[in-house]
mmCIF file of C-alpha atoms in Angstrom:
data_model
loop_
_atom_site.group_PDB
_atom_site.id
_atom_site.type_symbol
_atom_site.label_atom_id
_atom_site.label_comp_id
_atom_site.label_asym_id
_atom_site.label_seq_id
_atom_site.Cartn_x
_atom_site.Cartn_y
_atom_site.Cartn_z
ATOM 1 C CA UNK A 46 0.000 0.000 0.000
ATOM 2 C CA UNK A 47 2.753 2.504 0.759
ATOM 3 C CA UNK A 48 4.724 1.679 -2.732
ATOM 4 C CA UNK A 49 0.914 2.294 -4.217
ATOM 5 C CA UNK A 50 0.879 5.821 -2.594
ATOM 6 C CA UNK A 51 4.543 6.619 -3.150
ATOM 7 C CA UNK A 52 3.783 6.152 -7.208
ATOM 8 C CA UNK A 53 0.407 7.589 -7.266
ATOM 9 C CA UNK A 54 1.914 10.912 -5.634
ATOM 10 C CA UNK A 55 4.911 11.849 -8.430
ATOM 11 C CA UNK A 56 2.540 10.868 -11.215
ATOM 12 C CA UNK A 57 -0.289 12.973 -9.813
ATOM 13 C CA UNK A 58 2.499 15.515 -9.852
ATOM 14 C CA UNK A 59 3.694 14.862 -13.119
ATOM 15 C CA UNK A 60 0.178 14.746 -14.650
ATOM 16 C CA UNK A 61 -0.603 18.492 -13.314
ATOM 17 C CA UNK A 62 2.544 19.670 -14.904
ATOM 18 C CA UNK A 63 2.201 18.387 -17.925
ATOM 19 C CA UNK A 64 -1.848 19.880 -17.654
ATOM 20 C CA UNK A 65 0.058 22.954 -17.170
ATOM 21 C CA UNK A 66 2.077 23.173 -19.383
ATOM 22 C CA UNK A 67 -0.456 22.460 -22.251
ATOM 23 C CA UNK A 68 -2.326 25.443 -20.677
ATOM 24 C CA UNK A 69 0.737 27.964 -20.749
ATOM 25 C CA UNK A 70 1.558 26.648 -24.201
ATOM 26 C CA UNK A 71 -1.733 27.572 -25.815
ATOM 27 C CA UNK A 72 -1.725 30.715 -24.204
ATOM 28 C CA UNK A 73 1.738 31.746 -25.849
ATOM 29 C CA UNK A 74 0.388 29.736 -28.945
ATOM 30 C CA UNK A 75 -2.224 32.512 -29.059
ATOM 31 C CA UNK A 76 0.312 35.290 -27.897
ATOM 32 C CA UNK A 77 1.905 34.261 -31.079
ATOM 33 C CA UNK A 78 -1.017 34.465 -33.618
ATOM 34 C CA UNK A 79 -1.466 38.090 -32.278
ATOM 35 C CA UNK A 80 1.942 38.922 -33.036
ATOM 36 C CA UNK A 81 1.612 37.792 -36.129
ATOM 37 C CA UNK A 82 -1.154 39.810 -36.840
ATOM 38 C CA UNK A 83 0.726 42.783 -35.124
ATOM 39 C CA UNK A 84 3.484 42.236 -37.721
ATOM 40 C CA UNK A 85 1.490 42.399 -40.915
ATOM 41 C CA UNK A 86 -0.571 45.445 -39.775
ATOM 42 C CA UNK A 87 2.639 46.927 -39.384
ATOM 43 C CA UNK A 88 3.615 45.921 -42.770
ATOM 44 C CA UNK A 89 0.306 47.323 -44.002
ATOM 45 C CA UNK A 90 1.280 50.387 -42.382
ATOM 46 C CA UNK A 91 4.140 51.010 -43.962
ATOM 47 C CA UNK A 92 2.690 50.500 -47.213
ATOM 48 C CA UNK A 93 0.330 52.542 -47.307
ATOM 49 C CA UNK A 94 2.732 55.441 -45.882
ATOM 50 C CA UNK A 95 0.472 55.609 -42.734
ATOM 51 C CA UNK A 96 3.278 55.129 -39.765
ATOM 52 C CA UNK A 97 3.366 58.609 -39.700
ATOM 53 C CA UNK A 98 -0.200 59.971 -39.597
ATOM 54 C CA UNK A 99 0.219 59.852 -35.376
ATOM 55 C CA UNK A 100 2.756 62.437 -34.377
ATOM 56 C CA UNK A 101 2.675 62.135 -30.598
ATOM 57 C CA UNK A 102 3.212 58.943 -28.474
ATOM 58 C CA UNK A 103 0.857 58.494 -26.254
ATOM 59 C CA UNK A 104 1.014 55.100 -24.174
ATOM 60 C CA UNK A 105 -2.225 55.533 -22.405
ATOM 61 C CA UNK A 106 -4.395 58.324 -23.847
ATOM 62 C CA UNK A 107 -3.677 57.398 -27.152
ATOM 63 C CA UNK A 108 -5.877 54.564 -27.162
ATOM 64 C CA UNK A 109 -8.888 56.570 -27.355
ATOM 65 C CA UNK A 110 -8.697 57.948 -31.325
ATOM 66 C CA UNK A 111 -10.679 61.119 -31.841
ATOM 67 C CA UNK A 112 -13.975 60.879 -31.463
ATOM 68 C CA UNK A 113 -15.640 64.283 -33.272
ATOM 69 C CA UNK A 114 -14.787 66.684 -35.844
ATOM 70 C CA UNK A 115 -12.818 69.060 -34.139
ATOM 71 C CA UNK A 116 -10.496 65.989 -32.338
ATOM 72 C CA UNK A 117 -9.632 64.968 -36.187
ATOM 73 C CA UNK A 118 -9.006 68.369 -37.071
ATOM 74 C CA UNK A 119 -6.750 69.186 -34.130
ATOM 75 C CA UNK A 120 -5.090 65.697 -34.995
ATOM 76 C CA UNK A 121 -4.789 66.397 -38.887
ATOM 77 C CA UNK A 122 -3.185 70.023 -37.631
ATOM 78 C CA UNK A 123 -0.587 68.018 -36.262
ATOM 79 C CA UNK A 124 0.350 66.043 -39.168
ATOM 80 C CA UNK A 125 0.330 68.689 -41.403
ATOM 81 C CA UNK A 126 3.419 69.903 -39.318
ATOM 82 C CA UNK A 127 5.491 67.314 -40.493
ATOM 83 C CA UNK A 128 7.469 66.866 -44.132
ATOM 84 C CA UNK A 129 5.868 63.656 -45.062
ATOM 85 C CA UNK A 130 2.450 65.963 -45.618
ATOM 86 C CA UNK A 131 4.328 69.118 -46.732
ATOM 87 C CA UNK A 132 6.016 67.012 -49.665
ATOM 88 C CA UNK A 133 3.439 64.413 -50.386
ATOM 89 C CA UNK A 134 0.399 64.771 -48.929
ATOM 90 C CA UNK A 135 -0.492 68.390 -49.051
ATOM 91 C CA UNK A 136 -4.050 69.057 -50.028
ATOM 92 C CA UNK A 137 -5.156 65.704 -48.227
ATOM 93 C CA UNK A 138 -8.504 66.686 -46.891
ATOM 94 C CA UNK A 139 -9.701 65.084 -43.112
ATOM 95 C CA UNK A 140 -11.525 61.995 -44.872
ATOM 96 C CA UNK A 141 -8.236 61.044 -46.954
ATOM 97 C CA UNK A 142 -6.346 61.501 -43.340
ATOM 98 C CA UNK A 143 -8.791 59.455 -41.504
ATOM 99 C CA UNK A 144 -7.529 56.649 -44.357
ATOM 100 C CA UNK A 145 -4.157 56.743 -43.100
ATOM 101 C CA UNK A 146 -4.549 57.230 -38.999
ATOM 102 C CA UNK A 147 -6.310 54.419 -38.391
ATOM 103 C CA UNK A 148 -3.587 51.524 -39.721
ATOM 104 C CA UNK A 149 -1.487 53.175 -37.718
ATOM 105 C CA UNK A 150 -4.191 53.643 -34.640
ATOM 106 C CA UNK A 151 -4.832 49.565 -35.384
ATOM 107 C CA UNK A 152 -0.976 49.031 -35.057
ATOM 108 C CA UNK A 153 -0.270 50.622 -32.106
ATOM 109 C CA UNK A 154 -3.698 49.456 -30.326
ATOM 110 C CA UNK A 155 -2.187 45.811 -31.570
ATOM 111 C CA UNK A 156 0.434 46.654 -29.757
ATOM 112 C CA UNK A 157 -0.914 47.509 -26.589
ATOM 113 C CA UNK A 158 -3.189 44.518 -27.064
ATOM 114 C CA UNK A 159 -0.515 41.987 -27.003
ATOM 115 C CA UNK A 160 0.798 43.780 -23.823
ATOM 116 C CA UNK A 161 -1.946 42.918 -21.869
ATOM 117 C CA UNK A 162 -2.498 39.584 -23.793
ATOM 118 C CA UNK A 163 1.302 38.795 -22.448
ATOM 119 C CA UNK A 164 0.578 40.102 -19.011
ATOM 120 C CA UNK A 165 -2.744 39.329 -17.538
ATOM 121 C CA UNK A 166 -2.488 35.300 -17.771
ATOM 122 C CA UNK A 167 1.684 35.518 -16.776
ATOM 123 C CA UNK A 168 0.118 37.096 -13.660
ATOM 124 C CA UNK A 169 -2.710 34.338 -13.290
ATOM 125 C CA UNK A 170 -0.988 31.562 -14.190
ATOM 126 C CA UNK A 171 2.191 32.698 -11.780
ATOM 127 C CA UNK A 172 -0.118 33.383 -8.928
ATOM 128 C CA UNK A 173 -2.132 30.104 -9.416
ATOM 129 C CA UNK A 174 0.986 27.682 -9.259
ATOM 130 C CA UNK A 175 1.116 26.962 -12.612
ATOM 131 C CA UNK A 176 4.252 28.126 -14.205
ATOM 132 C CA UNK A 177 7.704 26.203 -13.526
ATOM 133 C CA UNK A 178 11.078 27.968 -11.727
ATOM 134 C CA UNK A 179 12.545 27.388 -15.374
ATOM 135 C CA UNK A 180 9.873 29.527 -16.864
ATOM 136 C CA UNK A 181 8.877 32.888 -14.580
ATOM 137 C CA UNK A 182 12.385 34.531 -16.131
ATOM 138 C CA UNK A 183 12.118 33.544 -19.779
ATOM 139 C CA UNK A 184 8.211 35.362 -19.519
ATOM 140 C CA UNK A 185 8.773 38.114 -17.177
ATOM 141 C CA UNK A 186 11.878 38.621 -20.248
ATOM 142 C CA UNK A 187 9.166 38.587 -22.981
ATOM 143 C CA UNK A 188 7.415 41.020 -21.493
ATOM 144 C CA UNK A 189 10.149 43.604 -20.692
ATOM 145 C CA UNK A 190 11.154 43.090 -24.653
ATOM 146 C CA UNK A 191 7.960 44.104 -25.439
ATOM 147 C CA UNK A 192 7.851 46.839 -23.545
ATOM 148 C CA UNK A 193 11.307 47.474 -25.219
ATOM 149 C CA UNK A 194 9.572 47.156 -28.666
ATOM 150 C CA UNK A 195 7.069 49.858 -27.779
ATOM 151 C CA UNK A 196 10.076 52.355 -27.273
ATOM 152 C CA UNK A 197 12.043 51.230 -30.516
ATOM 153 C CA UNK A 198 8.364 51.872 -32.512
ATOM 154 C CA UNK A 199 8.166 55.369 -31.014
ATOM 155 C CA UNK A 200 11.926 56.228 -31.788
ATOM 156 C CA UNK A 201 11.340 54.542 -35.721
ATOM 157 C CA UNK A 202 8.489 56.961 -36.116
ATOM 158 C CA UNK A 203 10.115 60.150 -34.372
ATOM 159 C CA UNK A 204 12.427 60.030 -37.258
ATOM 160 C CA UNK A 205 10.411 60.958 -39.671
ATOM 161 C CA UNK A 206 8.936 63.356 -38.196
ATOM 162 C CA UNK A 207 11.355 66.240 -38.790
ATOM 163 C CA UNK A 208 13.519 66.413 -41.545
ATOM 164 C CA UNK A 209 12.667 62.952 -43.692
ATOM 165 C CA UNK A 210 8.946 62.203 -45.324
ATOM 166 C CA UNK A 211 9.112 58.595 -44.350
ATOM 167 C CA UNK A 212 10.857 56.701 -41.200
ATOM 168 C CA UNK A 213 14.780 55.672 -41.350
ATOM 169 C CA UNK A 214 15.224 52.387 -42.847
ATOM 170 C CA UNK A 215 18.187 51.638 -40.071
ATOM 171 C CA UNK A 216 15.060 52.225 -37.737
ATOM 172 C CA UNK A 217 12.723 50.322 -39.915
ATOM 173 C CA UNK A 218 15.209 47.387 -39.847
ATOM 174 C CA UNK A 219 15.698 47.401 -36.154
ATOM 175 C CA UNK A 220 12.651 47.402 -35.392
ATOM 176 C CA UNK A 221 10.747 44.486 -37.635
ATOM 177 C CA UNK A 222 13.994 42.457 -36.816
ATOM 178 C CA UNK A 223 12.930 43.037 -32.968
ATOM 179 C CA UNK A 224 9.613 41.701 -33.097
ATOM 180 C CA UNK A 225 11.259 38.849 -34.999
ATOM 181 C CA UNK A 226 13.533 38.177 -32.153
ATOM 182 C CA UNK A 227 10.478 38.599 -29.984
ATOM 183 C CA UNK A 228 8.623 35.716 -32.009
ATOM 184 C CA UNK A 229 11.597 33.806 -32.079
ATOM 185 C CA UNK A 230 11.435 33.676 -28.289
ATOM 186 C CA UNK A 231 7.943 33.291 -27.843
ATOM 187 C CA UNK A 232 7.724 30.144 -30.430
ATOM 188 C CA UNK A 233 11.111 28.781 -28.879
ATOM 189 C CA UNK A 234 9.752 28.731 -25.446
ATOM 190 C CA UNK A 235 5.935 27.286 -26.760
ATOM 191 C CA UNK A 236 7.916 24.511 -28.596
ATOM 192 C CA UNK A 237 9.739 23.535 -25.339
ATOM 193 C CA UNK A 238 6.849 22.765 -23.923
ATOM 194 C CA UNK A 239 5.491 20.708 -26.481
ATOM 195 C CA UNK A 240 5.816 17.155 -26.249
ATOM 196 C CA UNK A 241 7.922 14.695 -28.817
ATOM 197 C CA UNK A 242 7.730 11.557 -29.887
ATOM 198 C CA UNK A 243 11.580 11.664 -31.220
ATOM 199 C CA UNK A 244 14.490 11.660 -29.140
ATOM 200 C CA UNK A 245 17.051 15.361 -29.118
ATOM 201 C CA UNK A 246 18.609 15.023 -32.269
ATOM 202 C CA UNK A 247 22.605 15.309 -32.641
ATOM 203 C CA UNK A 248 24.891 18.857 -31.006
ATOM 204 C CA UNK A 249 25.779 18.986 -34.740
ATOM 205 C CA UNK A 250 22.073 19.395 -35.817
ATOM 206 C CA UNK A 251 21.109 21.276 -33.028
ATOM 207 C CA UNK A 252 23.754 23.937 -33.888
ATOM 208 C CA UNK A 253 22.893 23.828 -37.529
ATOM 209 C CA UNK A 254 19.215 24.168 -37.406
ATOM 210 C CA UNK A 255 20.148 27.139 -34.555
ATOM 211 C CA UNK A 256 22.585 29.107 -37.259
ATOM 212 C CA UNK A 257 19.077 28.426 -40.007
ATOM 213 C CA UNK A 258 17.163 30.685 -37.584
ATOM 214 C CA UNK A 259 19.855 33.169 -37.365
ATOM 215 C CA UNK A 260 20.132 33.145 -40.999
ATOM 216 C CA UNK A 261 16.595 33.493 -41.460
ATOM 217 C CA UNK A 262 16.066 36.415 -39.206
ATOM 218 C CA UNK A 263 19.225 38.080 -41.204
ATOM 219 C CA UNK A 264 17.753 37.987 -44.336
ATOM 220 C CA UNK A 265 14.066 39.531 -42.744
ATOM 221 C CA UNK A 266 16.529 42.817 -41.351
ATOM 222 C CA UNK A 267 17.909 42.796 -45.245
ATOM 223 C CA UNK A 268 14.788 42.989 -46.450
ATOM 224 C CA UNK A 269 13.383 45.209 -44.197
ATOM 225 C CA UNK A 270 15.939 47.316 -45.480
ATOM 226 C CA UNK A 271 14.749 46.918 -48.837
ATOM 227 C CA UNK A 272 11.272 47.743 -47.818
ATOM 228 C CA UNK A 273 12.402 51.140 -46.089
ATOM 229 C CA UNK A 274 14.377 52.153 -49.183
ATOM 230 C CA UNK A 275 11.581 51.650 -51.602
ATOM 231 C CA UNK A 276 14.211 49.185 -53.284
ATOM 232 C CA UNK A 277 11.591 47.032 -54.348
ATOM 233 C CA UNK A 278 10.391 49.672 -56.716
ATOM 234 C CA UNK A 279 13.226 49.626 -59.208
ATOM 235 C CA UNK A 280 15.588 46.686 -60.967
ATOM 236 C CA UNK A 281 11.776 44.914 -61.245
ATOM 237 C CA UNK A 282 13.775 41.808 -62.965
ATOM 238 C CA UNK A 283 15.091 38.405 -62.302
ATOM 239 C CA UNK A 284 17.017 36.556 -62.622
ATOM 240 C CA UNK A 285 18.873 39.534 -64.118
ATOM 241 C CA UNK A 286 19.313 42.651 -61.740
ATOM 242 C CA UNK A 287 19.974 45.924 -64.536
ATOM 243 C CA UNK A 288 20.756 43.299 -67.513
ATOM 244 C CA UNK A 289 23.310 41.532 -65.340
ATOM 245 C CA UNK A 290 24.082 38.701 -62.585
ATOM 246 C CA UNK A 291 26.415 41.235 -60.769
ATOM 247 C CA UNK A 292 24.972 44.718 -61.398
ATOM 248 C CA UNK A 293 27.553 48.195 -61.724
ATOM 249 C CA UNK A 294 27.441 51.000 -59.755
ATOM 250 C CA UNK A 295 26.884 49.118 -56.444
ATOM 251 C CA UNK A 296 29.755 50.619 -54.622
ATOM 252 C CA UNK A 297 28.863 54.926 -55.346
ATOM 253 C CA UNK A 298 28.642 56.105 -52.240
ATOM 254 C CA UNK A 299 31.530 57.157 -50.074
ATOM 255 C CA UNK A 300 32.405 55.997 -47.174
ATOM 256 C CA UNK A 301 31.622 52.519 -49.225
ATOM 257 C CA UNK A 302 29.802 50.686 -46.053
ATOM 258 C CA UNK A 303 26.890 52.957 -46.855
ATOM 259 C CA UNK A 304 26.431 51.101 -49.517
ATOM 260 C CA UNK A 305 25.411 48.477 -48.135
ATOM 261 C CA UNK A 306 22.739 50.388 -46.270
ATOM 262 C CA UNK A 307 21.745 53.182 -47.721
ATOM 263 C CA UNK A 308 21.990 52.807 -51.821
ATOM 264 C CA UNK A 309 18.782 50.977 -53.003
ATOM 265 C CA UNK A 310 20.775 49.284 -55.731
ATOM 266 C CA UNK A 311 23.107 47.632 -53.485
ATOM 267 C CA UNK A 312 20.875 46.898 -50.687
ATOM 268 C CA UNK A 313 18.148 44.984 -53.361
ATOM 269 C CA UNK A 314 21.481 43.210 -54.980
ATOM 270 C CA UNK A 315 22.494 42.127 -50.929
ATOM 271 C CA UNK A 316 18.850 41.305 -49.946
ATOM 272 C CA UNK A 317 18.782 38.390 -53.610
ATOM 273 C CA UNK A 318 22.614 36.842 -52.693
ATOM 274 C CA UNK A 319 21.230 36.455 -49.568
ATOM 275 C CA UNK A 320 18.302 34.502 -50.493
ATOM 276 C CA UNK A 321 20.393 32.327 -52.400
ATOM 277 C CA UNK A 322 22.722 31.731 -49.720
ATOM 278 C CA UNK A 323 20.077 30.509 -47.267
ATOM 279 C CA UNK A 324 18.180 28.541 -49.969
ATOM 280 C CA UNK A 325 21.607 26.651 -50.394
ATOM 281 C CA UNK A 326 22.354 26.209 -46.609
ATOM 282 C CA UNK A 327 18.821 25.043 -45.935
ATOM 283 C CA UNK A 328 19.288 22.128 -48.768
ATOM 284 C CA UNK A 329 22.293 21.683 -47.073
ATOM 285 C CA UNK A 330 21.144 21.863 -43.246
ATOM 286 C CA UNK A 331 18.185 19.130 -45.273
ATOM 287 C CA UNK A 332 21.022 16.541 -46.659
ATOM 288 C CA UNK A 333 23.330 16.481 -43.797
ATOM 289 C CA UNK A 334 20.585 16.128 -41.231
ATOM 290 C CA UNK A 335 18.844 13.165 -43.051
ATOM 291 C CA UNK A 336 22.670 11.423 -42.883
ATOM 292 C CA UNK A 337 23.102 12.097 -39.649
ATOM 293 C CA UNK A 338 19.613 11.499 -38.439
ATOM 294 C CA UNK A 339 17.565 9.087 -41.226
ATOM 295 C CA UNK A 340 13.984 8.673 -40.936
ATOM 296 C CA UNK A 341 13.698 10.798 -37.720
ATOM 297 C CA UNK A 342 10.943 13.769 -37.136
ATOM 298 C CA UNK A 343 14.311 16.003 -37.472
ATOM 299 C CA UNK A 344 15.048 15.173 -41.096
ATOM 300 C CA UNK A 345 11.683 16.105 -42.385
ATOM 301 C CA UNK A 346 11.423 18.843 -40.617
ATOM 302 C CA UNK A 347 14.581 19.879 -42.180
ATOM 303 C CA UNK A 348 13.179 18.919 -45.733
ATOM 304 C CA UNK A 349 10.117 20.716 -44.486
ATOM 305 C CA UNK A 350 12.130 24.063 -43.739
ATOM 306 C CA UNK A 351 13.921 23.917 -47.114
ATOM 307 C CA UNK A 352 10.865 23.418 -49.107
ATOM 308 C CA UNK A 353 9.447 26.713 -46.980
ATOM 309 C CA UNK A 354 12.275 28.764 -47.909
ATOM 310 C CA UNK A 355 12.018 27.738 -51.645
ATOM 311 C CA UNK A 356 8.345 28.532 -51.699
ATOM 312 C CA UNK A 357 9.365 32.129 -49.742
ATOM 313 C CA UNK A 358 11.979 32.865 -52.040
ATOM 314 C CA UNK A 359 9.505 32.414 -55.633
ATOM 315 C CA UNK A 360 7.126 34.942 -53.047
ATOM 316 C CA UNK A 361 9.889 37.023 -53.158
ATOM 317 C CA UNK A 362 10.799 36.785 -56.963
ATOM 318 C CA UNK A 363 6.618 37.587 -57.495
ATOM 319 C CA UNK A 364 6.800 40.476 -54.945
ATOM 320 C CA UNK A 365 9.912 41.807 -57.273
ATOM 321 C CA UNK A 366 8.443 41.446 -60.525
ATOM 322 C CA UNK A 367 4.997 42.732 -59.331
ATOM 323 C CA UNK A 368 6.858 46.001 -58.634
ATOM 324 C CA UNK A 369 6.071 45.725 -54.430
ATOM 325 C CA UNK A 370 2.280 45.367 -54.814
ATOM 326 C CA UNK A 371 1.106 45.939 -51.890
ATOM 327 C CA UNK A 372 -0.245 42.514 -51.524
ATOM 328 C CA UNK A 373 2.524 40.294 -52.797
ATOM 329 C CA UNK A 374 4.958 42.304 -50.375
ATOM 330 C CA UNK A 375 2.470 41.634 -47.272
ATOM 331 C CA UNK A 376 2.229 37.908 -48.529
ATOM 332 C CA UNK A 377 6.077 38.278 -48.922
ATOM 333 C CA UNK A 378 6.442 39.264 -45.203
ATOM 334 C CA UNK A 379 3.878 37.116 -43.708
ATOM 335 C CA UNK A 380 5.287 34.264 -45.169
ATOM 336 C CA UNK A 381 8.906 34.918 -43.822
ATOM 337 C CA UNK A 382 7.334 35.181 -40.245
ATOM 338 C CA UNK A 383 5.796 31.587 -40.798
ATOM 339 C CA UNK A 384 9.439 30.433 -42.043
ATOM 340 C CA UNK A 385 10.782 31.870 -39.020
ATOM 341 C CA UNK A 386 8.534 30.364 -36.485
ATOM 342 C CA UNK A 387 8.797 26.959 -38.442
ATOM 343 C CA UNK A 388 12.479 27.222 -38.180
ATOM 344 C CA UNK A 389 12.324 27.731 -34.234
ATOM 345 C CA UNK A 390 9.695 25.443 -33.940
ATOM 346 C CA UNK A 391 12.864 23.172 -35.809
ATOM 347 C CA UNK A 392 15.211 23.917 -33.254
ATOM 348 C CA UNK A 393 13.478 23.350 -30.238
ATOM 349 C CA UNK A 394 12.432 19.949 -31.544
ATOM 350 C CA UNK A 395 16.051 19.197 -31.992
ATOM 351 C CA UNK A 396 16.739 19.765 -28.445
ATOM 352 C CA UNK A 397 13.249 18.258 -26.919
ATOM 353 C CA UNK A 398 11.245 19.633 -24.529
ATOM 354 C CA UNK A 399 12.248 21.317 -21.402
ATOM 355 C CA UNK A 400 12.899 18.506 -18.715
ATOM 356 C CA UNK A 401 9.578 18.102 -16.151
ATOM 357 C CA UNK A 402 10.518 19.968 -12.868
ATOM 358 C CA UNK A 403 9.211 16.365 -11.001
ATOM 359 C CA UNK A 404 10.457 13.946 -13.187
ATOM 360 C CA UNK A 405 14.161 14.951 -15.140
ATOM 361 C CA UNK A 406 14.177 11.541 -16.450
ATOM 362 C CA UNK A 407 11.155 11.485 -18.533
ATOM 363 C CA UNK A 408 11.646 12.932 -22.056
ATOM 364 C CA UNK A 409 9.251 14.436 -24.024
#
């Protein structure tokens, strides 16, 4: 009888975790889906040249948008302050203003949204019992990134709010490649709660399907470069870029690392050699991890990935050709979000779940 009840009482245990667990990964499942959503308003904002149309940040009262005619026309006062209207917007009238404001009102009330989203249920689920030691750092982390994120957004806008008509793409870049990192994390911590059928996979595969995110997430800051030069408007060819492999004039500007930053040309040429390169590291990561690991969960995966960044990369070729329509780019972005998050999703799996507080030696 006292075997009996010395079983019963870790399993009991052990069941309630994993109950848990299932619990705190749906919730970060869903935290996810919102910041998905967050993303591609975002991206919607930007291309329709509405990231501007706020000119103050306001945390708290800025929730409430203006709710009569004389709020809209103090708020369209503001923006007609600014370059971006002086240069290419003047004549707008209140209705075509109203057009703009509220992508950007729906971004930043996203924003604010997935604040609470992340907060609320860390503070239940913390005060209830139900979170692990392992876990109450990695969250309370999350949400100081995203209060980080809501600072970077604020400093992206305020500079174009002076001297340029649209934000900085160094901004831009930082930014998107922020709430990628923020994903990242958020997916990478869901996944290690997930349970798995398959055994950790090799250090070697673990490391390689670790530098495929990191390669991933490079290529998103190149081509949110691209997207906050407008360098998706010219060189609308392909494979060709201006009638050759290796265009000229990529190298004008003095000192040359601006180049690389700040010249549309070069930045397009960077953002396609790129693509390339992690199409042929994927294929790569693909073969070596179905030597090393045959018939495992990990090696499909890995084809899985490959095939996901071959599909991205013919977005991308459609988004180029198409000129940047609006829609192909958003389909373009959304899509390397999902290749992201299946890319974490990749790594975690290759390093199984986080070990049960109550019971190290079961694997998931």
């Amino acid at each position: 009888m006292s075997a009996m009840t010395n079983t019963a009482a870790p399993l009991a245990e052990r069941n309630r975790e994993l109950r848990n667990r299932t619990l705190v990964r749906g919730w970060l499942y869903l935290v996810l889906l919102v910041l998905f959503a967050l993303v591609m308003v975002g991206g919607a904002t930007r291309m329709t040249g509405s990231g501007l149309s706020i000119t103050e940040w306001k945390p708290i009262h800025g929730v409430i948008p203006p709710l009569n005619q004389a709020e809209w026309q103090e708020e369209f006062e503001k923006y007609q302050q600014i370059p971006q209207y002086e240069q290419i917007n003047k004549g707008m009238t209140v209705d075509e203003f109203k057009g703009i404001f509220w992508w950007e009102w729906a971004h930043r009330l996203l924003a604010r949204g997935v604040g609470f989203l992340v907060a609320i249920p860390l503070a239940f689920f913390w005060i209830s019992g139900r979170l692990e030691r392992r876990l109450k750092p990695r969250l309370v982390g999350l949400l100081a990134l995203g209060g980080f994120q809501g600072f970077i957004g604020w400093w992206m806008v305020a500079s174009g709010l002076s001297e340029r008509v649209s934000v900085s793409q160094y901004r831009l870049a930082i930014h998107l490649t922020f709430a990628c990192i923020i994903v990242t994390a958020v997916a990478y911590i869901a996944r290690g709660l997930a349970t798995y059928s398959e055994a950790p996979a090799d250090r070697r595969i673990q490391r390689f399907a670790g530098i495929m995110v990191l390669l991933v997430m490079l290529q998103i800051y190149l081509g949110a470069l691209v997207a906050g030069l407008h360098a998706g408007l010219s060189y609308n060819t392909w494979p060709l870029m201006d009638g050759a492999i290796i265009p000229g004039d990529l190298l004008v500007i003095e000192p040359v690392w601006r180049n690389f930053f700040e010249s549309p040309k070069t930045v397009q040429f960077v953002h396609r050699m790129f693509a390339y390169t992690v199409l042929v590291v994927a294929f790569w990561h693909a073969f070596t991890t179905m030597t090393q690991a045959s018939r495992t969960t990990h090696s499909r995966r890995a084809w899985v990935l490959a095939l996901l960044i071959v599909a991205q990369a013919a977005i991308g070729v459609g988004t180029l050709l198409m000129q940047a329509h609006m829609h192909w780019a958003l389909l373009h972005q959304g899509f390397a979000l999902i290749v992201l998050i299946f890319a974490t999703a990749h790594w975690r799996a290759t390093k199984g779940a986080y070990p049960l507080e109550n019971d190290v030696a079961v694997r998931s």
